[in-house]
PDB file of N, CA and C in Angstrom:
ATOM      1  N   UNK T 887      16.628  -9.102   9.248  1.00 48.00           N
ATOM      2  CA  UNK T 887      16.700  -8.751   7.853  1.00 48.00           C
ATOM      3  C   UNK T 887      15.278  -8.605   7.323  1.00 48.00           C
ATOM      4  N   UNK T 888      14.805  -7.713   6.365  1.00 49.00           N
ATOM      5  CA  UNK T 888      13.730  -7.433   5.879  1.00 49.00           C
ATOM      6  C   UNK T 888      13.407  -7.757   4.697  1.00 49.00           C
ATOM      7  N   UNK T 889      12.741  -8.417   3.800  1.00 56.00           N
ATOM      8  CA  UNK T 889      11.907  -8.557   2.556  1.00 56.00           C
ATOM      9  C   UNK T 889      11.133  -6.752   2.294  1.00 56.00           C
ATOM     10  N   UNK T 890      12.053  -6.545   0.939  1.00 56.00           N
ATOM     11  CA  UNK T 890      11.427  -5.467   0.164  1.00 56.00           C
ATOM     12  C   UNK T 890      10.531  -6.288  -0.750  1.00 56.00           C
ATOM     13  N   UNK T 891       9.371  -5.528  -0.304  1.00 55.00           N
ATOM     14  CA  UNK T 891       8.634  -5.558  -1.511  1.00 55.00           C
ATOM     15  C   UNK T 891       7.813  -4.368  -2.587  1.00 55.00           C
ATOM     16  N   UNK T 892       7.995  -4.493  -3.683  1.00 51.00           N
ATOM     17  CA  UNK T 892       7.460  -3.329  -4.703  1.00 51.00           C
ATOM     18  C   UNK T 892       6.116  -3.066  -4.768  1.00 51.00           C
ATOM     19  N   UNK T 893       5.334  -1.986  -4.827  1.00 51.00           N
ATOM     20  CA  UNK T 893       4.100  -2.347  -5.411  1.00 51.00           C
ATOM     21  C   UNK T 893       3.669  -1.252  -5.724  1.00 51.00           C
ATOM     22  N   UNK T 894       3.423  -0.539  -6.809  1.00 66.00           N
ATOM     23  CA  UNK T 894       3.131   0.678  -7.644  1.00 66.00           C
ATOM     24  C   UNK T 894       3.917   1.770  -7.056  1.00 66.00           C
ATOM     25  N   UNK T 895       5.475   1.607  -6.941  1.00 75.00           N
ATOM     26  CA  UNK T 895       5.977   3.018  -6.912  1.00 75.00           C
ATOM     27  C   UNK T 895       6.420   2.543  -5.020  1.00 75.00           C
ATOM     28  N   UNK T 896       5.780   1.927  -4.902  1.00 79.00           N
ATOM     29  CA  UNK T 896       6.135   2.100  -3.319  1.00 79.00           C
ATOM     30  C   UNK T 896       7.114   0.812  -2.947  1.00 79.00           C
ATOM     31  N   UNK T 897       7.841   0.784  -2.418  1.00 85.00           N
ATOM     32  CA  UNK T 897       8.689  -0.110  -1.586  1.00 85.00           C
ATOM     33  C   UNK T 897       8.751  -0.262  -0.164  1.00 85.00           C
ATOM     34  N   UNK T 898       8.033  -1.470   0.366  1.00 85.00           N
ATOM     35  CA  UNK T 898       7.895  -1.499   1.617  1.00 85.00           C
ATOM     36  C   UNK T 898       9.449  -2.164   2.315  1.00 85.00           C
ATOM     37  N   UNK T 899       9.730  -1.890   3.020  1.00 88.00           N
ATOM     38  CA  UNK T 899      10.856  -2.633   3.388  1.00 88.00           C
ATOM     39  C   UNK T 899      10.568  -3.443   4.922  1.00 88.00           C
ATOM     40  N   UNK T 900       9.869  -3.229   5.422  1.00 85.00           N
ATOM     41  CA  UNK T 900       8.807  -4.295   6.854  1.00 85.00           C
ATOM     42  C   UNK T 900       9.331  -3.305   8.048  1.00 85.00           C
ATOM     43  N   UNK T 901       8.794  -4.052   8.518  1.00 85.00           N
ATOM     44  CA  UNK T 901       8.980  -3.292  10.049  1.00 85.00           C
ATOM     45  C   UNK T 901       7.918  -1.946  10.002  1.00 85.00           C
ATOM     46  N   UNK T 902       6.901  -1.873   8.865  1.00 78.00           N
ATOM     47  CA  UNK T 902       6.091  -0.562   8.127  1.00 78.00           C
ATOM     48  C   UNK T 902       6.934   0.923   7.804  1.00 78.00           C
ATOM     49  N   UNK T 903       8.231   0.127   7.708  1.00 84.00           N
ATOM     50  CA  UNK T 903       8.793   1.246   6.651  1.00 84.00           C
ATOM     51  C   UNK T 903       8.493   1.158   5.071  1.00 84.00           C
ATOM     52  N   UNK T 904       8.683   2.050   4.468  1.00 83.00           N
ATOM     53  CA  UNK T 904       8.779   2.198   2.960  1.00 83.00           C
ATOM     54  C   UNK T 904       9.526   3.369   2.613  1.00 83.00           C
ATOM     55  N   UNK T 905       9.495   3.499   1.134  1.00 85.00           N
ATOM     56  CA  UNK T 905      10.345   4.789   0.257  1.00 85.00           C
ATOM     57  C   UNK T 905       8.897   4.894  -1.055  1.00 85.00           C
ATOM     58  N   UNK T 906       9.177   5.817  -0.848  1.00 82.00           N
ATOM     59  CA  UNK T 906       8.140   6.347  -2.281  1.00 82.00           C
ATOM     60  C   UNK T 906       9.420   7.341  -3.014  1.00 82.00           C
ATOM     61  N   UNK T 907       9.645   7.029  -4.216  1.00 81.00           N
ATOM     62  CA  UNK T 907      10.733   7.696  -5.233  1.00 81.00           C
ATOM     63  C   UNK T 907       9.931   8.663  -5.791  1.00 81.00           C
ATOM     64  N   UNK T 908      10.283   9.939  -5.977  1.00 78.00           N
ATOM     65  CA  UNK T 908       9.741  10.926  -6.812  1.00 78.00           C
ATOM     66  C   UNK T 908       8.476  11.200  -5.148  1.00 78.00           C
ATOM     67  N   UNK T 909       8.302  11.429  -4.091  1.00 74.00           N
ATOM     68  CA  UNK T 909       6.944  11.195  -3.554  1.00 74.00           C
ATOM     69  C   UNK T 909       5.973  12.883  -4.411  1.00 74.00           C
ATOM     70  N   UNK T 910       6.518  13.809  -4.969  1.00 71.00           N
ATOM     71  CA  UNK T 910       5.927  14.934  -5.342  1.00 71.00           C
ATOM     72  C   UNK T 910       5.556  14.953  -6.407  1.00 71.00           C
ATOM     73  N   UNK T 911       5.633  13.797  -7.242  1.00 74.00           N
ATOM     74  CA  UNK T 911       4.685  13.177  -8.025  1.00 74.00           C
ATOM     75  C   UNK T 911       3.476  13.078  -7.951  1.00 74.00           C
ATOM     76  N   UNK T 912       3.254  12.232  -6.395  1.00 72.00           N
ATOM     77  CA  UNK T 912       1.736  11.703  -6.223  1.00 72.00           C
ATOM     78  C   UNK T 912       0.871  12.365  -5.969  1.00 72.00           C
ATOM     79  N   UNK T 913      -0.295  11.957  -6.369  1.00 66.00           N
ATOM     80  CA  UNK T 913      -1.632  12.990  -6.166  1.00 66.00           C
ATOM     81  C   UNK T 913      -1.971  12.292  -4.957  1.00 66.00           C
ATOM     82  N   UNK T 914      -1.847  11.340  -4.203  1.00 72.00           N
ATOM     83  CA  UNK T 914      -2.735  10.540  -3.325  1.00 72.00           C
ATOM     84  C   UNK T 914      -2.009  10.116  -2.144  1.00 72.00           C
ATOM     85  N   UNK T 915      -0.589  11.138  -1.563  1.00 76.00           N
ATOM     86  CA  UNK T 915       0.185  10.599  -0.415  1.00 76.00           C
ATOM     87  C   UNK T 915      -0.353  11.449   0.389  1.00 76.00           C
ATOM     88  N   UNK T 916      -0.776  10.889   1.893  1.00 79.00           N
ATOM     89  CA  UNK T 916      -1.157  11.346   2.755  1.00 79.00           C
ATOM     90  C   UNK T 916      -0.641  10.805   4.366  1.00 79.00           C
ATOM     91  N   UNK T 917      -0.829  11.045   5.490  1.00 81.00           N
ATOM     92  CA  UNK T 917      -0.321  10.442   6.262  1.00 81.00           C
ATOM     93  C   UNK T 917      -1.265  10.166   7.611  1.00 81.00           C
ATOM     94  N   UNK T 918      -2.199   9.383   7.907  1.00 84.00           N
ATOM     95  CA  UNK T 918      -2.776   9.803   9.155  1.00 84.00           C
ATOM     96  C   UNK T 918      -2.649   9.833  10.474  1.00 84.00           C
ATOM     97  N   UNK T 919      -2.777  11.110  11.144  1.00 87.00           N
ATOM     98  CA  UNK T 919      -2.203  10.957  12.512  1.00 87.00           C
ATOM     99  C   UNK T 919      -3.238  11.020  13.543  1.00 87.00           C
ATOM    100  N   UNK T 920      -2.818  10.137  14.421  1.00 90.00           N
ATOM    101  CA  UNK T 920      -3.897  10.001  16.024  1.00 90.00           C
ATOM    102  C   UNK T 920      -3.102  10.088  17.116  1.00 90.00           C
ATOM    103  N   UNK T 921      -3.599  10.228  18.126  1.00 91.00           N
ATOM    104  CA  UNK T 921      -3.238  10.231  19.642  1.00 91.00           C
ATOM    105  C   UNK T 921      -4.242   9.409  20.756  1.00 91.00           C
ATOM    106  N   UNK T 922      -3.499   9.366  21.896  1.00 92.00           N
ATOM    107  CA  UNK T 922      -4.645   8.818  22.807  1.00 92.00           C
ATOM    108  C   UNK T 922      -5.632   9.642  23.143  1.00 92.00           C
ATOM    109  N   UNK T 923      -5.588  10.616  23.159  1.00 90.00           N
ATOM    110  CA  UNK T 923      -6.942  11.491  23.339  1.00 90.00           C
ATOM    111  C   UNK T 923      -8.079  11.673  22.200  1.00 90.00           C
ATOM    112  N   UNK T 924      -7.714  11.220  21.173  1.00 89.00           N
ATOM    113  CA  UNK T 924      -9.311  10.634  20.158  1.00 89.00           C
ATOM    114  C   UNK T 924      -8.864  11.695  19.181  1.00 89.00           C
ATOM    115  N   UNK T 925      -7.926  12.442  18.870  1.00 91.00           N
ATOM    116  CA  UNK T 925      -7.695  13.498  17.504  1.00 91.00           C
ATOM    117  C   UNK T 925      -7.447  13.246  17.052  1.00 91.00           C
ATOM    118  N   UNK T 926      -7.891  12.510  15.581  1.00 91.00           N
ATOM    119  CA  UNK T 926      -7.401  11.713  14.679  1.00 91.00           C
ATOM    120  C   UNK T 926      -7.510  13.219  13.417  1.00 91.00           C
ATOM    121  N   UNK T 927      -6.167  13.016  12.473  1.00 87.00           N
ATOM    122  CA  UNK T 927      -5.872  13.647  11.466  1.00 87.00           C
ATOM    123  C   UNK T 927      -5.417  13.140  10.183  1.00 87.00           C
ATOM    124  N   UNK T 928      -5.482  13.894   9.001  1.00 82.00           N
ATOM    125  CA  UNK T 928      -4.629  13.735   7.821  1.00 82.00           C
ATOM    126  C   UNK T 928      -3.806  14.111   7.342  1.00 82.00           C
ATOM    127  N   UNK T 929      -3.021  14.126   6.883  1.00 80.00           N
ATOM    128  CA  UNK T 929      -2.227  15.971   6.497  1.00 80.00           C
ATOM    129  C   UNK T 929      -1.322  15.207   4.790  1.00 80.00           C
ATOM    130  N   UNK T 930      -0.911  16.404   4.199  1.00 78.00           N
ATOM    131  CA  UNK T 930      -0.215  16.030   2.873  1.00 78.00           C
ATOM    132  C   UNK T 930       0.937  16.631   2.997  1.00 78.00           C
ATOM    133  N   UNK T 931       2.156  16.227   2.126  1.00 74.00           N
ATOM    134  CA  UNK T 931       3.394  17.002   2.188  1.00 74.00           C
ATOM    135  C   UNK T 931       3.357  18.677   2.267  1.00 74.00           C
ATOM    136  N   UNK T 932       2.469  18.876   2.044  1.00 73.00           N
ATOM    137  CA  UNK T 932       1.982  20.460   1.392  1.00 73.00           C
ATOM    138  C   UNK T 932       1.351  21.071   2.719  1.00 73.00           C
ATOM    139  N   UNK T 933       0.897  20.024   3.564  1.00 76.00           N
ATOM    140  CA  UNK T 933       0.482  20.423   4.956  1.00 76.00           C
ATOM    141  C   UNK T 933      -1.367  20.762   4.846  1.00 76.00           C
ATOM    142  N   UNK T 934      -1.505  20.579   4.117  1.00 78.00           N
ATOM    143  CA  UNK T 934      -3.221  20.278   3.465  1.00 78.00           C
ATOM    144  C   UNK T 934      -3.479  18.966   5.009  1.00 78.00           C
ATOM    145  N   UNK T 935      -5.106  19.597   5.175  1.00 80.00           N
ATOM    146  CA  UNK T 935      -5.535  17.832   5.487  1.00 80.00           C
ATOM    147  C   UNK T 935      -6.792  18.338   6.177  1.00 80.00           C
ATOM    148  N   UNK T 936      -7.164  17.572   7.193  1.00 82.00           N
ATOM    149  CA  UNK T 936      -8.405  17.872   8.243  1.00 82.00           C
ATOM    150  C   UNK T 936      -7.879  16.863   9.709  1.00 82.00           C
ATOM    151  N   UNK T 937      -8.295  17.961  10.640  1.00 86.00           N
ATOM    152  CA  UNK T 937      -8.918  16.834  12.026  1.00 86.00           C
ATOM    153  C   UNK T 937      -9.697  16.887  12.841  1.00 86.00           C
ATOM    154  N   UNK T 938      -9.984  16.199  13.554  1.00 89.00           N
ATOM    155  CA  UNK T 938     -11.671  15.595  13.820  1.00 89.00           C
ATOM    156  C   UNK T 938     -11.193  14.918  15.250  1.00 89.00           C
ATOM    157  N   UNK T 939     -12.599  14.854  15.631  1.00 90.00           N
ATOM    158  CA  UNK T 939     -12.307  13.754  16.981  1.00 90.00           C
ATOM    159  C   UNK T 939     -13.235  12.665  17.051  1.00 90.00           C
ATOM    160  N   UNK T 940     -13.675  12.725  15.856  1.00 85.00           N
ATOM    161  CA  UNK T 940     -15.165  11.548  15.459  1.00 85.00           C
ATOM    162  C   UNK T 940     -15.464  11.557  14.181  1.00 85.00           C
ATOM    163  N   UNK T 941     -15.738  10.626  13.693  1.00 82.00           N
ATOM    164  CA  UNK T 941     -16.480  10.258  12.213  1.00 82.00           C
ATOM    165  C   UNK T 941     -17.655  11.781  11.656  1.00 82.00           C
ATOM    166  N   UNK T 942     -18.071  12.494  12.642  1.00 86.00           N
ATOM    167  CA  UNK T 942     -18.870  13.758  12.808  1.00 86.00           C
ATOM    168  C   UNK T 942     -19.013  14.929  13.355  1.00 86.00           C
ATOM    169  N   UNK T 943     -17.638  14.564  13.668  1.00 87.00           N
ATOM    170  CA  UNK T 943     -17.176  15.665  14.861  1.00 87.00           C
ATOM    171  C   UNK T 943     -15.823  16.667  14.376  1.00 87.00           C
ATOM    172  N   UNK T 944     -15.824  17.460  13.726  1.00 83.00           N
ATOM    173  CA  UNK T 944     -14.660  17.779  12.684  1.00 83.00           C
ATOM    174  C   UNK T 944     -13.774  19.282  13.645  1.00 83.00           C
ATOM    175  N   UNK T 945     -12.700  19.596  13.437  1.00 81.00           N
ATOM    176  CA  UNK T 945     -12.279  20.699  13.852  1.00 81.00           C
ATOM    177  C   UNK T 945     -11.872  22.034  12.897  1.00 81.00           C
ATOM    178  N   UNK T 946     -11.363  21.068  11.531  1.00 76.00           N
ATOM    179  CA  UNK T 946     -11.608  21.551  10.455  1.00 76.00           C
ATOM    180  C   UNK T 946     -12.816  21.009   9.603  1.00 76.00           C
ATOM    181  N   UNK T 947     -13.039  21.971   8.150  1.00 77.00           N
ATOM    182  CA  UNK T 947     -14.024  21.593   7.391  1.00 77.00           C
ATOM    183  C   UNK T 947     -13.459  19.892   7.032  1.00 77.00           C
ATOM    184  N   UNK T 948     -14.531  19.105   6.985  1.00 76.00           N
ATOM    185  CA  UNK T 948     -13.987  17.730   6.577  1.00 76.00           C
ATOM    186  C   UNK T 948     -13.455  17.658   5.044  1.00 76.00           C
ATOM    187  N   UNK T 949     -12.639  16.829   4.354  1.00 75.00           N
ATOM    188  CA  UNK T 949     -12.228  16.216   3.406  1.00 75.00           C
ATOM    189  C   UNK T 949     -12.087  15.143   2.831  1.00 75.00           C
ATOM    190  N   UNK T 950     -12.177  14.733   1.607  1.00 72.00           N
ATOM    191  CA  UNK T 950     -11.726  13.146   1.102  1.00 72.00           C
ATOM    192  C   UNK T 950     -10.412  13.027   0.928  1.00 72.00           C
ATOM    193  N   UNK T 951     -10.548  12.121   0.456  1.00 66.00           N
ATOM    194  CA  UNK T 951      -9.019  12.267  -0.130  1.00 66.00           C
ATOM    195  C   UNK T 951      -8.280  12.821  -1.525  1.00 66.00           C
ATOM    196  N   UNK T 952      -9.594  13.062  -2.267  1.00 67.00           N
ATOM    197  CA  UNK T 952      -9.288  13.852  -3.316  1.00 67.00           C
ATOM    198  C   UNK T 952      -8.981  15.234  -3.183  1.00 67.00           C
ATOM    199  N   UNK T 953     -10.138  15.967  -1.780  1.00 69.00           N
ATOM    200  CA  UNK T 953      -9.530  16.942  -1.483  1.00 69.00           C
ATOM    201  C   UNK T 953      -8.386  17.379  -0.805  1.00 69.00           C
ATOM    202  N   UNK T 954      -7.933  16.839   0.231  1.00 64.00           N
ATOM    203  CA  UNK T 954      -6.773  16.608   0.427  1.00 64.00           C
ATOM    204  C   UNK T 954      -5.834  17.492  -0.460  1.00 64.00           C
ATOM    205  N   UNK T 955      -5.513  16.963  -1.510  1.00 63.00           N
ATOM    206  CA  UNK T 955      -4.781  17.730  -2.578  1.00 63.00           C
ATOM    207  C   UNK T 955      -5.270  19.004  -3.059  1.00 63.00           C
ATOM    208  N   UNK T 956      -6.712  19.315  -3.592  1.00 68.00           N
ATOM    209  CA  UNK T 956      -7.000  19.893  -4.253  1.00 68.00           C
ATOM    210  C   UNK T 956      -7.334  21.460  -3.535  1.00 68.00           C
ATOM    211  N   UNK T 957      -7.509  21.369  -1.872  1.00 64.00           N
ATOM    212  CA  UNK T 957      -8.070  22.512  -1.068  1.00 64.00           C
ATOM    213  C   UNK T 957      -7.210  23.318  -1.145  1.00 64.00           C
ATOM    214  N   UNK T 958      -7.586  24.936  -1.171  1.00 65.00           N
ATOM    215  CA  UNK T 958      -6.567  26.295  -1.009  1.00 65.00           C
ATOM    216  C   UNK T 958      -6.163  26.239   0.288  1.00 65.00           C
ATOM    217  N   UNK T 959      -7.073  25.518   1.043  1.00 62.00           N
ATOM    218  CA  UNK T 959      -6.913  26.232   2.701  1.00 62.00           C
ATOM    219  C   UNK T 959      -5.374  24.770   3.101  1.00 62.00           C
ATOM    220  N   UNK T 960      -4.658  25.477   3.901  1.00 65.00           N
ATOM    221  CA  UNK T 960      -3.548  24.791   4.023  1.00 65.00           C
ATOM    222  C   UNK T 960      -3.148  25.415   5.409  1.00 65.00           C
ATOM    223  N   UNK T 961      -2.288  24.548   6.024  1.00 67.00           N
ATOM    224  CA  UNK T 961      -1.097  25.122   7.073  1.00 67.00           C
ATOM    225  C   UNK T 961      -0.223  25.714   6.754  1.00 67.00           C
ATOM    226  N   UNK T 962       0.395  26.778   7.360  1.00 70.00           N
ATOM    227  CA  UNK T 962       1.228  27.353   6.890  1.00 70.00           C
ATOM    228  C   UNK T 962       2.335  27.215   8.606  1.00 70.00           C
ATOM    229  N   UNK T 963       3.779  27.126   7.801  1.00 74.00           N
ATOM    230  CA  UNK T 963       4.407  26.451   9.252  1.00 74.00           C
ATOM    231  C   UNK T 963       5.895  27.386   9.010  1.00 74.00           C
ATOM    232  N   UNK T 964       6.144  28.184   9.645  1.00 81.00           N
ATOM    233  CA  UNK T 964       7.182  29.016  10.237  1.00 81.00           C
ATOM    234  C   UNK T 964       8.130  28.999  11.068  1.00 81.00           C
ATOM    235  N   UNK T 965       9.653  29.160  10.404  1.00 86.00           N
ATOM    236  CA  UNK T 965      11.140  29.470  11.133  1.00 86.00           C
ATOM    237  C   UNK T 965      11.587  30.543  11.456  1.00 86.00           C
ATOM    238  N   UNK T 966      11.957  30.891  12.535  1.00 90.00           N
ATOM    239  CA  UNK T 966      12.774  32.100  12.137  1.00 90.00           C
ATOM    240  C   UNK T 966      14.286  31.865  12.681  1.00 90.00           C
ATOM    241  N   UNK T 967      14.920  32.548  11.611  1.00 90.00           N
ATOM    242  CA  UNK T 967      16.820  31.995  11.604  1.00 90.00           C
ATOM    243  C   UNK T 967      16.990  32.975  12.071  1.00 90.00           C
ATOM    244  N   UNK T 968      18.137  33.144  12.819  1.00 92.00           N
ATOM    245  CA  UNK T 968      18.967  34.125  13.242  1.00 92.00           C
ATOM    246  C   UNK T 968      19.660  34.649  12.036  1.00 92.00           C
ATOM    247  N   UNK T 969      19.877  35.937  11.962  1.00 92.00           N
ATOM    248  CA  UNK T 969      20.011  36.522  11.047  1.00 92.00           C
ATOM    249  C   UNK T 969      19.515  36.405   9.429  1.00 92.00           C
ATOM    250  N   UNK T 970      18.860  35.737   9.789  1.00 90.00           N
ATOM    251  CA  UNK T 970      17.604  35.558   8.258  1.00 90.00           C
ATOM    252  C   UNK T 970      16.526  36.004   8.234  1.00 90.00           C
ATOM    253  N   UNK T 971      15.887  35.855   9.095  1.00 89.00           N
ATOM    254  CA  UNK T 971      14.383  36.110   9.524  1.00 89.00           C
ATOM    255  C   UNK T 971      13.381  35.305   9.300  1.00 89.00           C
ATOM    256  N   UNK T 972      12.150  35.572   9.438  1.00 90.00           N
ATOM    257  CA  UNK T 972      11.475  34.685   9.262  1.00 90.00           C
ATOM    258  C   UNK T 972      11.043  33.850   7.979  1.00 90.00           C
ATOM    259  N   UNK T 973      11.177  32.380   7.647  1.00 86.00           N
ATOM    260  CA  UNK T 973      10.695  31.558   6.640  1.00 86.00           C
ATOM    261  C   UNK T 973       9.341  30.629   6.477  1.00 86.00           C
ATOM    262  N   UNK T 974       9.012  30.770   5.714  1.00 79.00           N
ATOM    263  CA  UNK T 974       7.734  29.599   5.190  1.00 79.00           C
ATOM    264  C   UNK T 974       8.341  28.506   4.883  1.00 79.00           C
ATOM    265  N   UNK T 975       8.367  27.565   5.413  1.00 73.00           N
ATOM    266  CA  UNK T 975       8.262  25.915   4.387  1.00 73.00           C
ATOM    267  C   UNK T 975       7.199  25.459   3.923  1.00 73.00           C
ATOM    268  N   UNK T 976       5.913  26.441   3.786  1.00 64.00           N
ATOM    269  CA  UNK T 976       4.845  25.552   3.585  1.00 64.00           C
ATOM    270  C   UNK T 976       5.012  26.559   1.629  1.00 64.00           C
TER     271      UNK T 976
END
């Protein structure tokens, strides 16, 4: 059994789950991703972010976390349905 706990909008529920309500609200949700091979990343719901393989070593232009949100440059990520054709979710 898990202890929820609240804390500005976020609800952790343990095990390092949580729920963020409304998350397209926030200016400041991000997620960071790594692997064993040293590519550490950021990315935002919006698909915004940067990755790198070192503190100086970037693959994209680097970012804060303010930019994060604020950059034009984004991923753009593609379906294509059978008989629909092709879609953007980004």
């Amino acid at each position: 059994m898990s202890e929820q706990k609240q804390v500005k909008g976020w609800t952790f529920l343990g095990n390092g789950d949580f729920t963020l309500g409304q998350p397209e609200t926030t200016n400041y949700l991000y997620f960071p991703l790594a692997n064993e091979a040293g590519m550490m990343s950021a990315i935002t719901p919006r698909l915004h972010g940067d990755s790198k393989t070192g503190q100086h070593h970037f693959l994209l232009p680097p970012v804060s976390a303010e930019d994060l949100h604020n950059t034009k440059s984004g991923r753009n990520f593609w379906l294509n349905f059978e008989g629909y054709g092709p879609w953007s979710i980004t």
